[in-house]
Amino acid sequence: MNATISTPHTPATPRPFQGRLWTARILGTLAVLFLFVDAGGKILRLAPYVEGTAKVGFPPGVLVPLGLVLLASTLLYVFRRTAVFGALLLTAYLGGAVATHVRMGQPFIMPVIFGIIVWGCLYIRDERVRSLLPFARPMNSDGKEESHG
């Protein structure tokens, strides 16, 4: 259903796109908050993070650098001008998490889900990313698919 809302004073706004945009904003915010908490736990060397790092076979000295990389990557993702670069860095970071889980024989679905959320939210909210990865026909300013030919 592609219903639109219009009043005499405002142009029609497609509901589905607005819903996707708000979903992306909410999911993206939750993901970013989780990543900030994770980075903070590593930087502050909180006990569960120290124990978890040792459990996967990394020396305790890598905890703070990993936290700083995660913090910097997440900060870059938050700002529109650097969001794509931040998403690329987060993808690399999450790829390392996947590799670590695979090496340990643990489920690795969570880092994959976070990568999908990071890119999915960016895809929905950023026209530049949609133009690079055209999974569907482009939409015009009215929120309708453009037809070519």
XYZ file of N, CA and C in Angstrom:
447
model
N 0.843 -1.171 0.000
C 0.000 0.000 0.000
C 0.888 1.233 0.000
N 0.680 2.107 -0.950
C 1.527 3.281 -1.082
C 0.680 4.531 -0.873
N 0.050 4.629 0.288
C -0.801 5.767 0.601
C 0.053 7.003 0.851
N -0.491 8.148 0.536
C 0.216 9.393 0.799
C -0.657 10.270 1.667
N -0.004 11.155 2.383
C -0.694 12.125 3.222
C -0.559 13.472 2.553
N -1.674 14.167 2.373
C -1.570 15.517 1.825
C -2.651 16.391 2.439
N -2.323 17.631 2.587
C -3.270 18.641 3.057
C -3.189 19.793 2.080
N -4.099 20.723 2.163
C -4.027 21.846 1.222
C -2.734 22.653 1.323
N -2.056 22.578 2.468
C -0.877 23.423 2.681
C 0.443 22.682 2.568
N 0.407 21.365 2.482
C 1.655 20.610 2.408
C 1.615 19.653 1.234
N 2.773 19.394 0.633
C 2.814 18.427 -0.472
C 2.621 17.010 0.063
N 2.259 16.106 -0.825
C 2.069 14.710 -0.447
C 3.391 14.108 0.026
N 3.337 13.339 1.103
C 4.507 12.673 1.655
C 4.235 11.179 1.663
N 5.074 10.385 1.013
C 4.822 8.949 0.996
C 5.061 8.334 2.368
N 4.095 7.603 2.879
C 4.223 6.973 4.190
C 5.321 5.930 4.249
N 5.421 5.026 3.257
C 6.435 3.982 3.390
C 7.848 4.521 3.548
N 8.219 5.551 2.790
C 9.578 6.076 2.895
C 9.812 6.704 4.266
N 8.814 7.452 4.772
C 8.966 8.061 6.090
C 9.101 6.994 7.168
N 8.335 5.921 7.023
C 8.433 4.823 7.983
C 9.806 4.172 7.954
N 10.329 3.948 6.753
C 11.672 3.365 6.631
C 12.722 4.302 7.213
N 12.564 5.590 6.948
C 13.528 6.563 7.446
C 13.560 6.566 8.972
N 12.395 6.577 9.595
C 12.343 6.570 11.063
C 12.833 5.243 11.628
N 12.519 4.148 10.962
C 13.036 2.849 11.394
C 14.560 2.856 11.339
N 15.118 3.391 10.263
C 16.577 3.473 10.124
C 17.177 4.361 11.206
N 16.529 5.465 11.492
C 17.046 6.362 12.539
C 17.047 5.676 13.902
N 15.968 4.979 14.218
C 15.863 4.322 15.526
C 16.850 3.162 15.629
N 16.872 2.285 14.620
C 17.813 1.159 14.637
C 19.260 1.648 14.652
N 19.534 2.666 13.841
C 20.884 3.224 13.798
C 21.308 3.806 15.128
N 20.387 4.502 15.784
C 20.696 5.083 17.095
C 20.976 3.989 18.117
N 20.159 2.932 18.117
C 20.385 1.828 19.052
C 21.729 1.155 18.792
N 22.054 0.949 17.525
C 23.339 0.331 17.180
C 24.503 1.214 17.623
N 24.392 2.509 17.360
C 25.459 3.447 17.742
C 25.617 3.480 19.259
N 24.514 3.501 19.986
C 24.608 3.495 21.456
C 25.308 2.233 21.947
N 24.953 1.085 21.373
C 25.618 -0.165 21.751
C 27.112 -0.092 21.454
N 27.474 0.414 20.279
C 28.883 0.499 19.897
C 29.651 1.451 20.818
N 29.013 2.569 21.209
C 29.658 3.493 22.151
C 29.870 2.827 23.518
N 28.862 2.090 23.984
C 29.002 1.386 25.267
C 30.114 0.346 25.170
N 30.150 -0.390 24.078
C 31.191 -1.400 23.880
C 32.579 -0.752 23.853
N 32.704 0.349 23.130
C 33.989 1.057 23.072
C 34.382 1.559 24.458
N 33.425 2.131 25.175
C 33.702 2.638 26.526
C 34.145 1.536 27.477
N 33.490 0.381 27.403
C 33.870 -0.742 28.260
C 35.289 -1.205 27.997
N 35.677 -1.165 26.731
C 37.045 -1.554 26.375
C 38.051 -0.496 26.841
N 37.749 0.764 26.586
C 38.674 1.847 26.959
C 38.848 1.916 28.479
N 37.744 1.722 29.212
C 37.800 1.771 30.679
C 38.287 0.457 31.297
N 38.515 -0.529 30.446
C 39.004 -1.838 30.880
C 38.115 -2.439 31.975
N 36.808 -2.395 31.740
C 35.871 -2.978 32.691
C 36.076 -4.494 32.742
N 35.864 -5.077 33.917
C 36.157 -6.495 34.156
C 35.557 -7.436 33.106
N 34.266 -7.302 32.740
C 33.729 -8.240 31.741
C 34.456 -8.159 30.396
N 34.929 -6.979 30.042
C 35.650 -6.807 28.777
C 37.048 -7.419 28.856
N 37.711 -7.235 29.987
C 39.041 -7.828 30.189
C 38.928 -9.351 30.147
N 37.930 -9.892 30.844
C 37.725 -11.343 30.874
C 37.369 -11.874 29.481
N 36.490 -11.177 28.781
C 36.078 -11.598 27.449
C 37.225 -11.585 26.458
N 38.074 -10.575 26.560
C 39.232 -10.463 25.663
C 40.209 -11.604 25.923
N 40.443 -11.915 27.185
C 41.336 -13.028 27.529
C 40.741 -14.356 27.059
N 39.412 -14.482 27.184
C 38.724 -15.720 26.806
C 38.893 -16.033 25.319
N 38.932 -14.993 24.481
C 39.089 -15.223 23.043
C 40.558 -15.262 22.617
N 41.466 -15.155 23.578
C 42.876 -15.355 23.285
C 43.674 -14.109 22.955
N 43.118 -12.929 23.192
C 43.864 -11.707 22.942
C 44.526 -11.232 24.227
N 45.715 -10.648 24.127
C 46.356 -10.117 25.331
C 45.609 -8.874 25.830
N 45.654 -8.618 27.137
C 44.929 -7.475 27.699
C 45.356 -6.129 27.111
N 46.556 -6.041 26.587
C 47.056 -4.787 26.034
C 46.337 -4.311 24.785
N 45.581 -5.189 24.137
C 44.879 -4.776 22.916
C 43.513 -4.166 23.202
N 43.055 -4.272 24.435
C 41.697 -3.836 24.771
C 41.483 -2.345 24.525
N 42.362 -1.499 25.043
C 42.199 -0.046 24.870
C 42.348 0.362 23.404
N 43.364 -0.122 22.682
C 43.429 0.237 21.258
C 42.185 -0.200 20.474
N 41.659 -1.395 20.766
C 40.428 -1.832 20.098
C 39.266 -0.889 20.430
N 39.180 -0.488 21.679
C 38.129 0.443 22.086
C 38.254 1.787 21.395
N 39.485 2.269 21.248
C 39.701 3.558 20.579
C 39.361 3.477 19.090
N 39.719 2.357 18.455
C 39.374 2.161 17.041
C 37.853 2.129 16.884
N 37.171 1.396 17.762
C 35.716 1.316 17.707
C 35.081 2.679 17.965
N 35.592 3.413 18.936
C 35.060 4.746 19.236
C 35.237 5.687 18.051
N 36.430 5.709 17.476
C 36.689 6.596 16.337
C 35.827 6.217 15.136
N 35.721 4.930 14.858
C 34.916 4.480 13.720
C 33.445 4.841 13.908
N 32.947 4.661 15.128
C 31.542 4.976 15.423
C 31.301 6.474 15.330
N 32.227 7.272 15.838
C 32.081 8.735 15.724
C 32.054 9.164 14.258
N 32.913 8.587 13.451
C 32.906 8.918 12.020
C 31.579 8.522 11.380
N 30.999 7.415 11.804
C 29.717 6.945 11.269
C 28.565 7.884 11.639
N 28.650 8.500 12.803
C 27.564 9.351 13.296
C 27.388 10.614 12.453
N 28.476 11.174 11.964
C 28.399 12.437 11.237
C 28.215 12.199 9.747
N 27.254 12.897 9.159
C 26.866 12.668 7.762
C 28.053 12.753 6.799
N 28.905 13.745 6.977
C 30.034 13.930 6.052
C 30.987 12.743 6.039
N 31.118 12.068 7.180
C 32.083 10.975 7.289
C 31.407 9.626 7.519
N 30.088 9.566 7.363
C 29.340 8.339 7.682
C 29.775 7.143 6.838
N 30.019 7.348 5.563
C 30.416 6.228 4.705
C 31.795 5.705 5.128
N 32.714 6.596 5.410
C 34.042 6.182 5.871
C 33.915 5.443 7.207
N 33.091 5.970 8.110
C 32.858 5.303 9.388
C 32.255 3.923 9.198
N 31.308 3.795 8.256
C 30.695 2.490 7.981
C 31.735 1.505 7.446
N 32.636 1.982 6.602
C 33.706 1.111 6.093
C 34.606 0.628 7.233
N 34.973 1.541 8.125
C 35.820 1.155 9.261
C 35.081 0.212 10.202
N 33.792 0.475 10.442
C 33.010 -0.428 11.287
C 32.885 -1.807 10.648
N 32.778 -1.843 9.315
C 32.714 -3.122 8.619
C 34.003 -3.915 8.848
N 35.139 -3.248 8.775
C 36.420 -3.914 9.020
C 36.485 -4.406 10.467
N 36.078 -3.567 11.392
C 36.093 -3.934 12.812
C 35.189 -5.145 13.056
N 33.974 -5.090 12.508
C 33.030 -6.192 12.692
C 33.506 -7.459 11.981
N 34.208 -7.301 10.874
C 34.798 -8.456 10.199
C 35.815 -9.146 11.089
N 36.589 -8.359 11.818
C 37.527 -8.934 12.783
C 36.798 -9.676 13.891
N 35.658 -9.125 14.307
C 34.852 -9.799 15.336
C 34.310 -11.130 14.799
N 33.856 -11.127 13.557
C 33.371 -12.375 12.944
C 34.508 -13.400 12.904
N 35.676 -12.983 12.450
C 36.819 -13.900 12.359
C 37.182 -14.465 13.730
N 37.142 -13.626 14.750
C 37.448 -14.082 16.112
C 36.432 -15.119 16.569
N 35.157 -14.854 16.338
C 34.108 -15.810 16.733
C 34.254 -17.133 15.980
N 34.554 -17.051 14.693
C 34.732 -18.266 13.894
C 35.913 -19.070 14.424
N 37.014 -18.385 14.698
C 38.213 -19.060 15.217
C 37.935 -19.758 16.542
N 37.061 -19.169 17.361
C 36.737 -19.731 18.668
C 35.603 -20.760 18.599
N 35.025 -20.935 17.408
C 33.916 -21.865 17.263
C 32.636 -21.365 17.908
N 32.498 -20.044 18.003
C 31.321 -19.425 18.616
C 30.393 -18.893 17.530
N 29.111 -18.707 17.868
C 28.195 -18.104 16.894
C 28.669 -16.696 16.529
N 28.578 -16.365 15.257
C 29.083 -15.062 14.798
C 27.992 -14.198 14.180
N 26.748 -14.507 14.475
C 25.640 -13.791 13.841
C 25.539 -12.324 14.296
N 25.868 -12.026 15.542
C 25.689 -10.643 16.034
C 26.547 -9.622 15.285
N 27.847 -9.863 15.060
C 28.599 -8.868 14.287
C 28.066 -8.721 12.860
N 27.563 -9.817 12.299
C 26.987 -9.752 10.952
C 25.728 -8.893 10.975
N 24.884 -9.104 11.981
C 23.655 -8.301 12.109
C 23.999 -6.829 12.278
N 25.008 -6.532 13.101
C 25.395 -5.130 13.284
C 25.888 -4.520 11.978
N 26.639 -5.283 11.191
C 27.081 -4.777 9.888
C 25.907 -4.483 8.969
N 24.925 -5.371 8.972
C 23.726 -5.155 8.156
C 22.972 -3.917 8.624
N 22.856 -3.746 9.932
C 22.166 -2.562 10.471
C 22.917 -1.287 10.089
N 24.230 -1.294 10.265
C 25.044 -0.109 9.941
C 24.825 0.303 8.490
N 24.976 -0.647 7.559
C 24.843 -0.316 6.143
C 23.391 -0.106 5.735
N 22.481 -0.890 6.296
C 21.065 -0.720 5.960
C 20.545 0.644 6.352
N 20.892 1.081 7.550
C 20.466 2.412 8.014
C 21.091 3.510 7.165
N 22.351 3.344 6.837
C 23.030 4.334 6.004
C 22.412 4.367 4.610
N 22.088 3.209 4.074
C 21.461 3.115 2.750
C 20.126 3.857 2.727
N 19.345 3.680 3.760
C 18.019 4.307 3.805
C 18.125 5.819 3.969
N 19.046 6.281 4.791
C 19.075 7.716 5.103
C 20.002 8.544 4.218
N 20.804 7.904 3.369
C 21.793 8.663 2.599
C 21.666 8.375 1.100
N 21.274 9.384 0.359
C 21.089 9.264 -1.095
C 22.378 8.855 -1.792
N 23.529 9.304 -1.283
C 24.811 8.968 -1.913
C 25.041 7.457 -1.913
N 24.686 6.810 -0.828
C 24.876 5.359 -0.740
C 23.880 4.649 -1.651
N 22.639 5.128 -1.677
C 21.644 4.525 -2.571
C 22.060 4.648 -4.027
N 22.717 5.745 -4.392
C 23.142 5.898 -5.784
C 24.305 4.958 -6.119
N 25.120 4.617 -5.132
C 26.230 3.683 -5.346
C 25.768 2.234 -5.380
N 24.716 1.936 -4.640
C 24.206 0.573 -4.517
C 22.734 0.541 -4.907
N 22.426 0.657 -6.187
C 21.020 0.751 -6.599
C 20.327 -0.612 -6.610
N 19.800 -1.040 -5.438
C 19.089 -2.311 -5.344
C 17.698 -2.223 -5.970
N 17.174 -1.024 -6.064
C 15.852 -0.812 -6.652
C 15.943 0.404 -7.553
N 14.910 0.599 -8.343
C 14.899 1.792 -9.183
C 14.886 3.041 -8.308
N 15.563 4.102 -8.734
C 15.587 5.331 -7.946
C 14.188 5.917 -7.785
N 14.002 6.635 -6.673
C 12.739 7.305 -6.427
C 12.863 8.774 -6.781
N 11.783 9.340 -7.301
C 11.796 10.769 -7.594
C 11.440 11.536 -6.323
N 11.347 12.832 -6.410
C 11.092 13.658 -5.233
C 9.714 13.418 -4.633
N 8.801 12.808 -5.389
C 7.469 12.491 -4.863
C 7.444 11.149 -4.144
N 8.580 10.464 -4.087
C 8.646 9.184 -3.431
C 8.190 8.022 -4.294
N 8.061 8.260 -5.603
C 7.651 7.215 -6.533
C 8.862 6.785 -7.348
N 8.856 5.509 -7.752
C 9.968 5.004 -8.554
C 10.023 5.729 -9.885
N 11.246 6.100 -10.288
C 11.429 6.726 -11.601
C 11.346 5.654 -12.661
N 10.726 5.979 -13.759
C 10.693 5.020 -14.860
C 11.624 5.515 -15.959
N 12.374 4.594 -16.508
C 13.304 4.941 -17.585
C 12.848 4.237 -18.854
N 12.296 5.037 -19.753
C 11.940 4.507 -21.048
C 10.560 4.153 -21.118
